[in-house]
PDB file of C-alpha atoms (C1' of nucleotides) in Angstrom:
ATOM      1  CA  MET A1243       2.355   8.525   4.504  1.00  0.00           C
ATOM      2  CA  ALA A1244       0.252  11.308   5.825  1.00  0.00           C
ATOM      3  CA  ALA A1245       1.225  10.603   9.246  1.00  0.00           C
ATOM      4  CA  ARG A1246      -1.896  12.154  10.575  1.00  0.00           C
ATOM      5  CA  PRO A1247      -2.893  11.881  14.676  1.00  0.00           C
ATOM      6  CA  GLY A1248      -5.354  10.327  16.292  1.00  0.00           C
ATOM      7  CA  ALA A1249      -7.594  10.181  12.982  1.00  0.00           C
ATOM      8  CA  HIS A1250      -8.663   6.069  13.518  1.00  0.00           C
ATOM      9  CA  VAL A1251     -12.935   5.930  13.527  1.00  0.00           C
ATOM     10  CA  CYS A1252     -12.344   2.211  13.047  1.00  0.00           C
ATOM     11  CA  GLY A1253     -12.187   0.129  16.407  1.00  0.00           C
ATOM     12  CA  ILE A1254      -9.573  -2.153  14.851  1.00  0.00           C
ATOM     13  CA  ASP A1255      -6.680   0.230  13.969  1.00  0.00           C
ATOM     14  CA  ALA A1256      -6.793   1.716  17.772  1.00  0.00           C
ATOM     15  CA  ALA A1257      -6.647  -1.036  18.566  1.00  0.00           C
ATOM     16  CA  MET A1258      -3.146  -2.293  16.580  1.00  0.00           C
ATOM     17  CA  THR A1259      -2.049   0.893  17.804  1.00  0.00           C
ATOM     18  CA  VAL A1260      -2.135   0.085  21.431  1.00  0.00           C
ATOM     19  CA  ILE A1261      -0.563  -3.741  20.381  1.00  0.00           C
ATOM     20  CA  GLY A1262       1.075  -3.795  18.224  1.00  0.00           C
ATOM     21  CA  GLY A1263       4.469  -3.411  19.945  1.00  0.00           C
ATOM     22  CA  LYS A1264       6.190  -6.231  19.650  1.00  0.00           C
ATOM     23  CA  TRP A1265       5.522  -7.579  22.898  1.00  0.00           C
ATOM     24  CA  LYS A1266       3.070  -5.215  23.795  1.00  0.00           C
ATOM     25  CA  VAL A1267       0.976  -8.272  24.672  1.00  0.00           C
ATOM     26  CA  LEU A1268       2.801  -9.849  26.049  1.00  0.00           C
ATOM     27  CA  ILE A1269       3.093  -7.749  28.930  1.00  0.00           C
ATOM     28  CA  LEU A1270      -0.709  -7.724  29.160  1.00  0.00           C
ATOM     29  CA  TRP A1271      -0.965 -11.180  29.617  1.00  0.00           C
ATOM     30  CA  ALA A1272       1.777 -11.001  32.296  1.00  0.00           C
ATOM     31  CA  LEU A1273       0.061  -7.694  33.435  1.00  0.00           C
ATOM     32  CA  HIS A1274      -3.737  -9.084  33.096  1.00  0.00           C
ATOM     33  CA  ASP A1275      -2.980 -11.362  36.919  1.00  0.00           C
ATOM     34  CA  GLY A1276      -2.518  -8.322  39.164  1.00  0.00           C
ATOM     35  CA  THR A1277       0.580  -5.614  39.552  1.00  0.00           C
ATOM     36  CA  ARG A1278       3.782  -6.351  38.541  1.00  0.00           C
ATOM     37  CA  ARG A1279       7.120  -4.616  39.307  1.00  0.00           C
ATOM     38  CA  PHE A1280       9.302  -3.573  36.098  1.00  0.00           C
ATOM     39  CA  GLY A1281      11.728  -5.849  37.647  1.00  0.00           C
ATOM     40  CA  GLU A1282       9.306  -8.788  37.016  1.00  0.00           C
ATOM     41  CA  LEU A1283       7.738  -7.914  34.419  1.00  0.00           C
ATOM     42  CA  ARG A1284      11.466  -8.226  32.336  1.00  0.00           C
ATOM     43  CA  ARG A1285      11.726 -11.793  34.082  1.00  0.00           C
ATOM     44  CA  LEU A1286       7.990 -12.420  33.072  1.00  0.00           C
ATOM     45  CA  VAL A1287       8.369 -11.939  29.058  1.00  0.00           C
ATOM     46  CA  PRO A1288      12.141 -13.162  28.911  1.00  0.00           C
ATOM     47  CA  GLY A1289      13.460 -11.636  25.469  1.00  0.00           C
ATOM     48  CA  VAL A1290      11.926  -8.314  25.456  1.00  0.00           C
ATOM     49  CA  THR A1291      15.210  -5.672  26.364  1.00  0.00           C
ATOM     50  CA  GLU A1292      14.683  -3.177  29.256  1.00  0.00           C
ATOM     51  CA  LYS A1293      14.461  -0.501  27.385  1.00  0.00           C
ATOM     52  CA  VAL A1294      12.600  -1.837  25.001  1.00  0.00           C
ATOM     53  CA  LEU A1295       9.807  -2.726  28.232  1.00  0.00           C
ATOM     54  CA  ALA A1296      10.197   0.833  29.263  1.00  0.00           C
ATOM     55  CA  SER A1297       8.617   2.280  26.467  1.00  0.00           C
ATOM     56  CA  HIS A1298       5.925  -0.296  25.693  1.00  0.00           C
ATOM     57  CA  LEU A1299       5.482   0.473  29.361  1.00  0.00           C
ATOM     58  CA  ARG A1300       5.437   4.626  28.908  1.00  0.00           C
ATOM     59  CA  GLU A1301       2.864   4.219  25.790  1.00  0.00           C
ATOM     60  CA  LEU A1302       0.749   1.567  27.378  1.00  0.00           C
ATOM     61  CA  GLU A1303       0.166   4.388  30.308  1.00  0.00           C
ATOM     62  CA  ASN A1304      -0.033   6.811  27.695  1.00  0.00           C
ATOM     63  CA  ASP A1305      -2.865   4.062  26.004  1.00  0.00           C
ATOM     64  CA  GLY A1306      -4.696   4.403  29.515  1.00  0.00           C
ATOM     65  CA  ILE A1307      -3.915   1.086  29.405  1.00  0.00           C
ATOM     66  CA  VAL A1308      -1.589   0.238  32.268  1.00  0.00           C
ATOM     67  CA  ARG A1309      -1.560   2.382  35.968  1.00  0.00           C
ATOM     68  CA  ARG A1310       1.702   3.453  36.897  1.00  0.00           C
ATOM     69  CA  GLU A1311       2.556   3.732  40.345  1.00  0.00           C
ATOM     70  CA  VAL A1312       5.839   5.038  41.348  1.00  0.00           C
ATOM     71  CA  HIS A1313       6.767   3.959  45.251  1.00  0.00           C
ATOM     72  CA  ASP A1314       9.201   7.393  46.379  1.00  0.00           C
ATOM     73  CA  GLU A1315      11.607   5.184  48.093  1.00  0.00           C
ATOM     74  CA  VAL A1316      15.697   4.420  48.680  1.00  0.00           C
ATOM     75  CA  PRO A1317      15.524   1.525  46.452  1.00  0.00           C
ATOM     76  CA  PRO A1318      13.010   2.848  43.692  1.00  0.00           C
ATOM     77  CA  ARG A1319      10.234   0.360  43.547  1.00  0.00           C
ATOM     78  CA  VAL A1320       7.406   1.594  40.769  1.00  0.00           C
ATOM     79  CA  GLU A1321       4.660  -0.927  40.321  1.00  0.00           C
ATOM     80  CA  TYR A1322       2.232  -1.584  37.686  1.00  0.00           C
ATOM     81  CA  SER A1323      -1.490  -2.812  36.699  1.00  0.00           C
ATOM     82  CA  LEU A1324      -4.121  -2.916  34.656  1.00  0.00           C
ATOM     83  CA  THR A1325      -7.087   0.166  34.398  1.00  0.00           C
ATOM     84  CA  PRO A1326     -10.182  -0.801  33.670  1.00  0.00           C
ATOM     85  CA  ALA A1327      -9.184  -0.323  29.713  1.00  0.00           C
ATOM     86  CA  GLY A1328      -6.787  -2.781  30.076  1.00  0.00           C
ATOM     87  CA  VAL A1329      -9.216  -5.326  31.434  1.00  0.00           C
ATOM     88  CA  ALA A1330     -11.377  -4.263  28.565  1.00  0.00           C
ATOM     89  CA  LEU A1331      -8.680  -4.935  26.084  1.00  0.00           C
ATOM     90  CA  ASN A1332      -7.544  -8.025  27.959  1.00  0.00           C
ATOM     91  CA  THR A1333     -11.243  -9.371  27.210  1.00  0.00           C
ATOM     92  CA  ALA A1334     -11.549  -8.157  24.158  1.00  0.00           C
ATOM     93  CA  LEU A1335      -8.405 -10.455  23.527  1.00  0.00           C
ATOM     94  CA  ALA A1336      -9.846 -13.592  24.388  1.00  0.00           C
ATOM     95  CA  PRO A1337     -12.267 -14.653  20.987  1.00  0.00           C
ATOM     96  CA  LEU A1338      -9.002 -13.863  19.042  1.00  0.00           C
ATOM     97  CA  SER A1339      -6.854 -15.896  21.341  1.00  0.00           C
ATOM     98  CA  ALA A1340      -9.629 -19.098  20.781  1.00  0.00           C
ATOM     99  CA  TRP A1341      -9.357 -18.171  17.638  1.00  0.00           C
ATOM    100  CA  GLY A1342      -5.779 -18.860  16.945  1.00  0.00           C
ATOM    101  CA  ARG A1343      -5.616 -21.477  19.521  1.00  0.00           C
ATOM    102  CA  ASP A1344      -7.941 -23.293  17.401  1.00  0.00           C
ATOM    103  CA  HIS A1345      -6.355 -22.476  14.133  1.00  0.00           C
ATOM    104  CA  ALA A1346      -2.514 -23.010  14.744  1.00  0.00           C
ATOM    105  CA  MET A1347      -3.356 -26.912  15.215  1.00  0.00           C
ATOM    106  CA  THR A1348      -4.486 -26.596  11.834  1.00  0.00           C
ATOM    107  CA  ALA A1349      -2.634 -23.870   9.601  1.00  0.00           C
ATOM    108  CA  PRO A1350       1.506 -24.724   8.665  1.00  0.00           C
ATOM    109  CA  ALA A1351       2.650 -21.578  10.383  1.00  0.00           C
ATOM    110  CA  GLY A1352       5.856 -21.795   8.898  1.00  0.00           C
ATOM    111  CA  ARG A1353       6.389 -18.096  10.552  1.00  0.00           C
ATOM    112  CA  ARG A1354       6.354 -16.663  13.848  1.00  0.00           C
ATOM    113  CA  ILE A1355       6.540 -13.495  15.481  1.00  0.00           C
ATOM    114  CA  HIS A1356       7.789 -13.290  18.513  1.00  0.00           C
ATOM    115  CA  GLY A1357      10.198 -16.190  19.253  1.00  0.00           C
ATOM    116  CA  VAL A1358       8.902 -16.752  21.894  1.00  0.00           C
ATOM    117  CA  THR A1359       5.599 -18.426  23.644  1.00  0.00           C
ATOM    118  CA  LEU A1360       3.672 -17.792  26.434  1.00  0.00           C
ATOM    119  CA  ILE A1361       0.829 -20.241  28.350  1.00  0.00           C
ATOM    120  CA  PRO A1362      -1.399 -18.772  29.932  1.00  0.00           C
ATOM    121  CA  ARG A1363      -2.817 -20.590  32.972  1.00  0.00           C
ATOM    122  CA  PRO A1364      -6.215 -20.741  34.176  1.00  0.00           C
ATOM    123  CA  PRO A1365      -6.117 -20.095  38.130  1.00  0.00           C
ATOM    124  CA  GLY A1366      -3.994 -16.989  36.797  1.00  0.00           C
ATOM    125  CA  ARG A1367      -0.616 -17.924  36.373  1.00  0.00           C
ATOM    126  CA  LEU A1368       1.928 -17.644  33.451  1.00  0.00           C
ATOM    127  CA  VAL A1369       4.127 -19.721  32.314  1.00  0.00           C
ATOM    128  CA  VAL A1370       6.587 -18.439  29.509  1.00  0.00           C
ATOM    129  CA  VAL A1371       8.518 -20.581  27.605  1.00  0.00           C
ATOM    130  CA  SER A1372      11.429 -19.031  25.651  1.00  0.00           C
ATOM    131  CA  GLY A1373      11.640 -20.541  22.376  1.00  0.00           C
TER     132      GLY A1373
ATOM    133  CA  MET B1161      16.618 -14.836  19.194  1.00  0.00           C
ATOM    134  CA  ALA B1162      15.966 -18.195  18.757  1.00  0.00           C
ATOM    135  CA  ALA B1163      13.664 -18.156  15.291  1.00  0.00           C
ATOM    136  CA  ARG B1164      11.452 -21.193  15.576  1.00  0.00           C
ATOM    137  CA  PRO B1165       9.679 -21.660  13.007  1.00  0.00           C
ATOM    138  CA  GLY B1166       5.678 -22.792  14.239  1.00  0.00           C
ATOM    139  CA  ALA B1167       6.582 -22.623  17.663  1.00  0.00           C
ATOM    140  CA  HIS B1168       3.543 -21.003  19.203  1.00  0.00           C
ATOM    141  CA  VAL B1169       1.194 -22.274  21.510  1.00  0.00           C
ATOM    142  CA  CYS B1170      -0.820 -19.714  23.143  1.00  0.00           C
ATOM    143  CA  GLY B1171      -3.118 -18.082  20.083  1.00  0.00           C
ATOM    144  CA  ILE B1172      -2.337 -15.037  20.471  1.00  0.00           C
ATOM    145  CA  ASP B1173       0.618 -15.029  19.418  1.00  0.00           C
ATOM    146  CA  ALA B1174      -0.517 -17.055  16.298  1.00  0.00           C
ATOM    147  CA  ALA B1175      -3.781 -14.408  15.228  1.00  0.00           C
ATOM    148  CA  MET B1176      -0.669 -11.669  15.989  1.00  0.00           C
ATOM    149  CA  THR B1177       1.777 -13.699  13.826  1.00  0.00           C
ATOM    150  CA  VAL B1178      -1.563 -13.156  11.112  1.00  0.00           C
ATOM    151  CA  ILE B1179      -2.578 -10.213  11.565  1.00  0.00           C
ATOM    152  CA  GLY B1180       0.023  -8.622  11.584  1.00  0.00           C
ATOM    153  CA  GLY B1181       1.499  -7.212   9.105  1.00  0.00           C
ATOM    154  CA  LYS B1182       0.292  -3.648   8.379  1.00  0.00           C
ATOM    155  CA  TRP B1183      -2.391  -3.582   6.409  1.00  0.00           C
ATOM    156  CA  LYS B1184      -3.735  -7.453   6.839  1.00  0.00           C
ATOM    157  CA  VAL B1185      -7.118  -6.208   8.592  1.00  0.00           C
ATOM    158  CA  LEU B1186      -7.828  -3.963   6.339  1.00  0.00           C
ATOM    159  CA  ILE B1187      -7.668  -6.312   3.943  1.00  0.00           C
ATOM    160  CA  LEU B1188      -9.835  -8.452   5.974  1.00  0.00           C
ATOM    161  CA  TRP B1189     -12.397  -6.034   6.081  1.00  0.00           C
ATOM    162  CA  ALA B1190     -12.450  -5.419   2.688  1.00  0.00           C
ATOM    163  CA  LEU B1191     -12.713  -9.313   2.028  1.00  0.00           C
ATOM    164  CA  HIS B1192     -16.123  -9.619   4.943  1.00  0.00           C
ATOM    165  CA  ASP B1193     -18.740  -9.060   2.498  1.00  0.00           C
ATOM    166  CA  GLY B1194     -18.329 -11.281  -0.475  1.00  0.00           C
ATOM    167  CA  THR B1195     -15.496 -11.464  -3.037  1.00  0.00           C
ATOM    168  CA  ARG B1196     -13.551  -9.383  -4.259  1.00  0.00           C
ATOM    169  CA  ARG B1197     -11.234  -8.545  -7.519  1.00  0.00           C
ATOM    170  CA  PHE B1198      -7.244  -8.043  -6.699  1.00  0.00           C
ATOM    171  CA  GLY B1199      -7.761  -4.546  -8.180  1.00  0.00           C
ATOM    172  CA  GLU B1200     -10.814  -3.945  -6.207  1.00  0.00           C
ATOM    173  CA  LEU B1201      -8.560  -4.389  -3.153  1.00  0.00           C
ATOM    174  CA  ARG B1202      -5.972  -1.727  -4.053  1.00  0.00           C
ATOM    175  CA  ARG B1203      -9.115   0.771  -4.393  1.00  0.00           C
ATOM    176  CA  LEU B1204     -10.766  -0.717  -1.103  1.00  0.00           C
ATOM    177  CA  VAL B1205      -7.752   0.252   0.626  1.00  0.00           C
ATOM    178  CA  PRO B1206      -5.918   2.828  -0.636  1.00  0.00           C
ATOM    179  CA  GLY B1207      -2.268   3.851  -0.117  1.00  0.00           C
ATOM    180  CA  VAL B1208      -1.375  -0.191  -0.150  1.00  0.00           C
ATOM    181  CA  THR B1209       1.479  -0.994  -3.052  1.00  0.00           C
ATOM    182  CA  GLU B1210       0.633  -3.743  -5.337  1.00  0.00           C
ATOM    183  CA  LYS B1211       3.655  -5.727  -3.865  1.00  0.00           C
ATOM    184  CA  VAL B1212       2.991  -5.854  -0.720  1.00  0.00           C
ATOM    185  CA  LEU B1213      -0.782  -5.789  -1.028  1.00  0.00           C
ATOM    186  CA  ALA B1214       0.209  -9.252  -2.979  1.00  0.00           C
ATOM    187  CA  SER B1215       2.663 -10.060  -0.797  1.00  0.00           C
ATOM    188  CA  HIS B1216       0.059 -10.517   1.952  1.00  0.00           C
ATOM    189  CA  LEU B1217      -2.702 -11.854   0.073  1.00  0.00           C
ATOM    190  CA  ARG B1218      -0.567 -14.777  -0.647  1.00  0.00           C
ATOM    191  CA  GLU B1219       1.080 -15.957   3.046  1.00  0.00           C
ATOM    192  CA  LEU B1220      -3.224 -14.580   3.674  1.00  0.00           C
ATOM    193  CA  GLU B1221      -3.969 -17.342   1.543  1.00  0.00           C
ATOM    194  CA  ASN B1222      -1.014 -19.522   3.320  1.00  0.00           C
ATOM    195  CA  ASP B1223      -2.465 -19.103   6.486  1.00  0.00           C
ATOM    196  CA  GLY B1224      -5.920 -20.618   5.349  1.00  0.00           C
ATOM    197  CA  ILE B1225      -7.419 -17.297   5.831  1.00  0.00           C
ATOM    198  CA  VAL B1226      -8.251 -16.318   2.220  1.00  0.00           C
ATOM    199  CA  ARG B1227      -9.310 -18.353  -1.436  1.00  0.00           C
ATOM    200  CA  ARG B1228      -7.618 -17.599  -4.645  1.00  0.00           C
ATOM    201  CA  GLU B1229      -9.575 -18.495  -7.391  1.00  0.00           C
ATOM    202  CA  VAL B1230      -7.567 -17.746 -10.833  1.00  0.00           C
ATOM    203  CA  HIS B1231      -9.966 -17.462 -13.626  1.00  0.00           C
ATOM    204  CA  ASP B1232      -8.077 -18.666 -16.870  1.00  0.00           C
ATOM    205  CA  GLU B1233      -9.308 -15.997 -19.007  1.00  0.00           C
ATOM    206  CA  VAL B1234      -7.317 -13.380 -21.700  1.00  0.00           C
ATOM    207  CA  PRO B1235      -8.178 -10.782 -19.323  1.00  0.00           C
ATOM    208  CA  PRO B1236      -6.205 -12.745 -16.073  1.00  0.00           C
ATOM    209  CA  ARG B1237      -9.342 -12.135 -13.173  1.00  0.00           C
ATOM    210  CA  VAL B1238      -8.236 -13.401  -9.531  1.00  0.00           C
ATOM    211  CA  GLU B1239     -10.710 -13.744  -7.243  1.00  0.00           C
ATOM    212  CA  TYR B1240     -10.228 -13.260  -3.444  1.00  0.00           C
ATOM    213  CA  SER B1241     -12.837 -14.317  -0.406  1.00  0.00           C
ATOM    214  CA  LEU B1242     -12.655 -15.670   3.788  1.00  0.00           C
ATOM    215  CA  THR B1243     -12.733 -18.480   3.858  1.00  0.00           C
ATOM    216  CA  PRO B1244     -14.384 -20.006   6.854  1.00  0.00           C
ATOM    217  CA  ALA B1245     -11.217 -20.281   8.738  1.00  0.00           C
ATOM    218  CA  GLY B1246     -11.478 -16.444   8.372  1.00  0.00           C
ATOM    219  CA  VAL B1247     -14.962 -15.397   9.200  1.00  0.00           C
ATOM    220  CA  ALA B1248     -13.932 -17.291  12.269  1.00  0.00           C
ATOM    221  CA  LEU B1249     -11.770 -14.571  12.703  1.00  0.00           C
ATOM    222  CA  ASN B1250     -13.270 -11.537  11.253  1.00  0.00           C
ATOM    223  CA  THR B1251     -15.765 -12.391  13.960  1.00  0.00           C
ATOM    224  CA  ALA B1252     -12.957 -12.806  16.529  1.00  0.00           C
ATOM    225  CA  LEU B1253     -11.709  -9.155  16.293  1.00  0.00           C
ATOM    226  CA  ALA B1254     -14.990  -7.478  16.313  1.00  0.00           C
ATOM    227  CA  PRO B1255     -15.011  -7.153  20.188  1.00  0.00           C
ATOM    228  CA  LEU B1256     -10.901  -5.345  19.834  1.00  0.00           C
ATOM    229  CA  SER B1257     -12.804  -3.490  17.240  1.00  0.00           C
ATOM    230  CA  ALA B1258     -15.586  -2.817  19.462  1.00  0.00           C
ATOM    231  CA  TRP B1259     -13.435  -2.139  22.575  1.00  0.00           C
ATOM    232  CA  GLY B1260     -10.928   0.683  20.122  1.00  0.00           C
ATOM    233  CA  ARG B1261     -14.053   2.124  18.948  1.00  0.00           C
ATOM    234  CA  ASP B1262     -15.201   2.620  22.869  1.00  0.00           C
ATOM    235  CA  HIS B1263     -11.139   3.793  23.848  1.00  0.00           C
ATOM    236  CA  ALA B1264     -10.333   5.808  21.073  1.00  0.00           C
ATOM    237  CA  MET B1265     -13.030   8.811  22.492  1.00  0.00           C
ATOM    238  CA  THR B1266     -11.615   8.861  25.556  1.00  0.00           C
ATOM    239  CA  ALA B1267      -7.695   8.285  25.089  1.00  0.00           C
ATOM    240  CA  PRO B1268      -5.496  11.338  23.622  1.00  0.00           C
ATOM    241  CA  ALA B1269      -4.047   8.846  20.996  1.00  0.00           C
ATOM    242  CA  GLY B1270      -2.027  10.693  20.075  1.00  0.00           C
ATOM    243  CA  ARG B1271      -0.030   8.405  17.810  1.00  0.00           C
ATOM    244  CA  ARG B1272      -1.046   5.553  14.642  1.00  0.00           C
ATOM    245  CA  ILE B1273      -0.234   2.816  13.195  1.00  0.00           C
ATOM    246  CA  HIS B1274      -2.070   2.893   9.127  1.00  0.00           C
ATOM    247  CA  GLY B1275      -2.841   6.838   8.415  1.00  0.00           C
ATOM    248  CA  VAL B1276      -5.785   5.100   6.749  1.00  0.00           C
ATOM    249  CA  THR B1277      -9.193   5.106   8.360  1.00  0.00           C
ATOM    250  CA  LEU B1278     -12.072   2.877   7.441  1.00  0.00           C
ATOM    251  CA  ILE B1279     -15.677   3.034   8.576  1.00  0.00           C
ATOM    252  CA  PRO B1280     -17.576  -0.247   8.791  1.00  0.00           C
ATOM    253  CA  ARG B1281     -21.938  -0.248   7.734  1.00  0.00           C
ATOM    254  CA  PRO B1282     -23.792  -2.250   9.264  1.00  0.00           C
ATOM    255  CA  PRO B1283     -25.436  -3.252   5.930  1.00  0.00           C
ATOM    256  CA  GLY B1284     -22.384  -4.925   4.350  1.00  0.00           C
ATOM    257  CA  ARG B1285     -20.211  -1.821   2.344  1.00  0.00           C
ATOM    258  CA  LEU B1286     -17.297  -0.586   3.476  1.00  0.00           C
ATOM    259  CA  VAL B1287     -16.211   3.015   3.285  1.00  0.00           C
ATOM    260  CA  VAL B1288     -12.528   3.611   3.530  1.00  0.00           C
ATOM    261  CA  VAL B1289     -11.399   6.959   4.094  1.00  0.00           C
ATOM    262  CA  SER B1290      -7.983   8.246   3.038  1.00  0.00           C
ATOM    263  CA  GLY B1291      -5.881  10.049   5.860  1.00  0.00           C
TER     264      GLY B1291
ATOM    265  C1'  DG C1005       0.763   0.954 -33.265  1.00  0.00           C
ATOM    266  C1'  DT C1006       0.584   2.828 -29.181  1.00  0.00           C
ATOM    267  C1'  DG C1007      -0.970   3.197 -24.498  1.00  0.00           C
ATOM    268  C1'  DC C1008      -3.388   1.500 -21.135  1.00  0.00           C
ATOM    269  C1'  DG C1009      -5.205  -2.492 -17.639  1.00  0.00           C
ATOM    270  C1'  DC C1010      -5.461  -6.836 -15.124  1.00  0.00           C
ATOM    271  C1'  DA C1011      -2.534  -9.492 -12.083  1.00  0.00           C
ATOM    272  C1'  DC C1012       1.642  -9.865 -10.195  1.00  0.00           C
ATOM    273  C1'  DG C1013       7.291 -11.375  -9.673  1.00  0.00           C
ATOM    274  C1'  DC C1014      11.829  -9.072  -9.421  1.00  0.00           C
ATOM    275  C1'  DA C1015      15.404  -6.300  -7.765  1.00  0.00           C
ATOM    276  C1'  DC C1016      16.899  -2.325  -5.033  1.00  0.00           C
ATOM    277  C1'  DC C1017      16.125   1.851  -1.474  1.00  0.00           C
ATOM    278  C1'  DT C1018      14.394   3.900   3.000  1.00  0.00           C
ATOM    279  C1'  DC C1019      13.053   4.775   7.077  1.00  0.00           C
ATOM    280  C1'  DG C1020      11.513   3.218  12.115  1.00  0.00           C
ATOM    281  C1'  DA C1021      10.646  -0.124  15.513  1.00  0.00           C
ATOM    282  C1'  DA C1022      13.616  -2.554  18.374  1.00  0.00           C
ATOM    283  C1'  DG C1023      18.127  -4.313  20.689  1.00  0.00           C
ATOM    284  C1'  DT C1024      23.032  -3.191  22.084  1.00  0.00           C
ATOM    285  C1'  DG C1025      25.904  -0.176  25.203  1.00  0.00           C
ATOM    286  C1'  DC C1026      26.447   2.570  28.966  1.00  0.00           C
ATOM    287  C1'  DG C1027      25.063   5.753  32.179  1.00  0.00           C
ATOM    288  C1'  DT C1028      22.583   7.441  37.053  1.00  0.00           C
ATOM    289  C1'  DA C1029      21.817   8.061  42.496  1.00  0.00           C
ATOM    290  C1'  DC C1030      20.982   5.165  46.116  1.00  0.00           C
ATOM    291  C1'  DT C1031      21.242   0.671  49.064  1.00  0.00           C
ATOM    292  C1'  DT C1032      22.456  -4.434  50.244  1.00  0.00           C
ATOM    293  C1'  DG C1033      24.416  -8.192  50.794  1.00  0.00           C
ATOM    294  C1'  DA C1034      29.077 -10.677  50.540  1.00  0.00           C
TER     295       DA C1034
ATOM    296  C1'  DT D 968      35.634  -3.195  48.685  1.00  0.00           C
ATOM    297  C1'  DC D 969      33.239  -4.228  45.164  1.00  0.00           C
ATOM    298  C1'  DA D 970      29.410  -6.546  42.534  1.00  0.00           C
ATOM    299  C1'  DA D 971      24.305  -6.170  42.238  1.00  0.00           C
ATOM    300  C1'  DG D 972      20.148  -4.900  41.892  1.00  0.00           C
ATOM    301  C1'  DT D 973      16.799  -1.343  41.583  1.00  0.00           C
ATOM    302  C1'  DA D 974      14.378   1.794  37.071  1.00  0.00           C
ATOM    303  C1'  DC D 975      15.032   3.606  33.728  1.00  0.00           C
ATOM    304  C1'  DG D 976      17.212   7.735  29.525  1.00  0.00           C
ATOM    305  C1'  DC D 977      20.671   8.257  25.884  1.00  0.00           C
ATOM    306  C1'  DA D 978      22.737   7.876  22.340  1.00  0.00           C
ATOM    307  C1'  DC D 979      23.877   4.115  18.464  1.00  0.00           C
ATOM    308  C1'  DT D 980      22.989   0.723  15.272  1.00  0.00           C
ATOM    309  C1'  DT D 981      20.836  -3.460  12.787  1.00  0.00           C
ATOM    310  C1'  DC D 982      17.342  -5.514  10.463  1.00  0.00           C
ATOM    311  C1'  DG D 983      12.936  -6.350   7.990  1.00  0.00           C
ATOM    312  C1'  DA D 984       8.269  -4.859   6.502  1.00  0.00           C
ATOM    313  C1'  DG D 985       7.236  -2.033   3.260  1.00  0.00           C
ATOM    314  C1'  DG D 986       7.411   0.993  -0.690  1.00  0.00           C
ATOM    315  C1'  DT D 987       9.596   2.232  -5.436  1.00  0.00           C
ATOM    316  C1'  DG D 988      10.410   1.135  -9.648  1.00  0.00           C
ATOM    317  C1'  DC D 989      10.515  -1.377 -13.661  1.00  0.00           C
ATOM    318  C1'  DG D 990       8.772  -6.053 -16.036  1.00  0.00           C
ATOM    319  C1'  DT D 991       5.655  -9.647 -17.908  1.00  0.00           C
ATOM    320  C1'  DG D 992       1.962 -10.772 -21.747  1.00  0.00           C
ATOM    321  C1'  DC D 993      -2.610 -10.614 -23.997  1.00  0.00           C
ATOM    322  C1'  DG D 994      -6.759  -7.560 -25.136  1.00  0.00           C
ATOM    323  C1'  DC D 995      -8.807  -3.518 -26.307  1.00  0.00           C
ATOM    324  C1'  DA D 996      -9.991   1.239 -27.418  1.00  0.00           C
ATOM    325  C1'  DC D 997      -8.156   5.114 -29.099  1.00  0.00           C
TER     326       DC D 997
END
DNA sequence: GTGCGCACGCACCTCGAAGTGCGTACTTGA
DNA sequence: TCAAGTACGCACTTCGAGGTGCGTGCGCAC
């Protein structure tokens, strides 16, 4: 249906392109408190496969959300962190998170999209509870 | 992968459940300035099929986002409007929209998710530009 | 009387995102 | 010596959201 790249003017359209992936927001939340390695992200986002995690990280990198630093060492080490745009995106997601938290209590919510649930803690840690 | 309904504690998870559909945000934007009929929504969201529009509206109704009023007339008339929760959701989407608008200019944005683009205007009207 | 519009429901199909499995070249630990 | 970890890439498969097509019952315009 008319695939026309880069044609979104409405901001939500662009934002949904970025966070539309199944695990994108979980990756963003896992990165919001600093630098993470690939293996750490894999453990922080339980259920995601390595292929999908790698491809999502590439997409986020192309979108300018995460920064990817490759250290040329003998055990290969790659570090991921949020760019300023990524930090801003996380900030922009905060009211949505607040709405969901307020609304999830009152709504029946018979459906779900992820199957995993993550609980952010104020000091900066992230607790992930697999479904 | 452990489908456990109603298990999301993180708000973004719940919010993504609600706005995760392909046309959900477009429907929300189309409804943000008042009551709309089914046929109006179909015209305001070009590209959506009737079946998908109907099912998405049902899901939004079940999530308490839109109110559905059926008038028992001979030409069947159904009117849709946002509930207070829907208005709050739209408000919560505003910073995300602002982020996307700011960021879409700087990023290459080679991909896209919808294929249609909508431009909200301040007075309350909505202009939709099909891709 | 023929077709159109209304607001959907049902059955089938498509297609792309996500999942699975295997491979890399190298080091470290048991 | 062998397994495990590191950070992926490639080819294949699955699966469900979304698309297509057809049907409803009624009124109205032509």
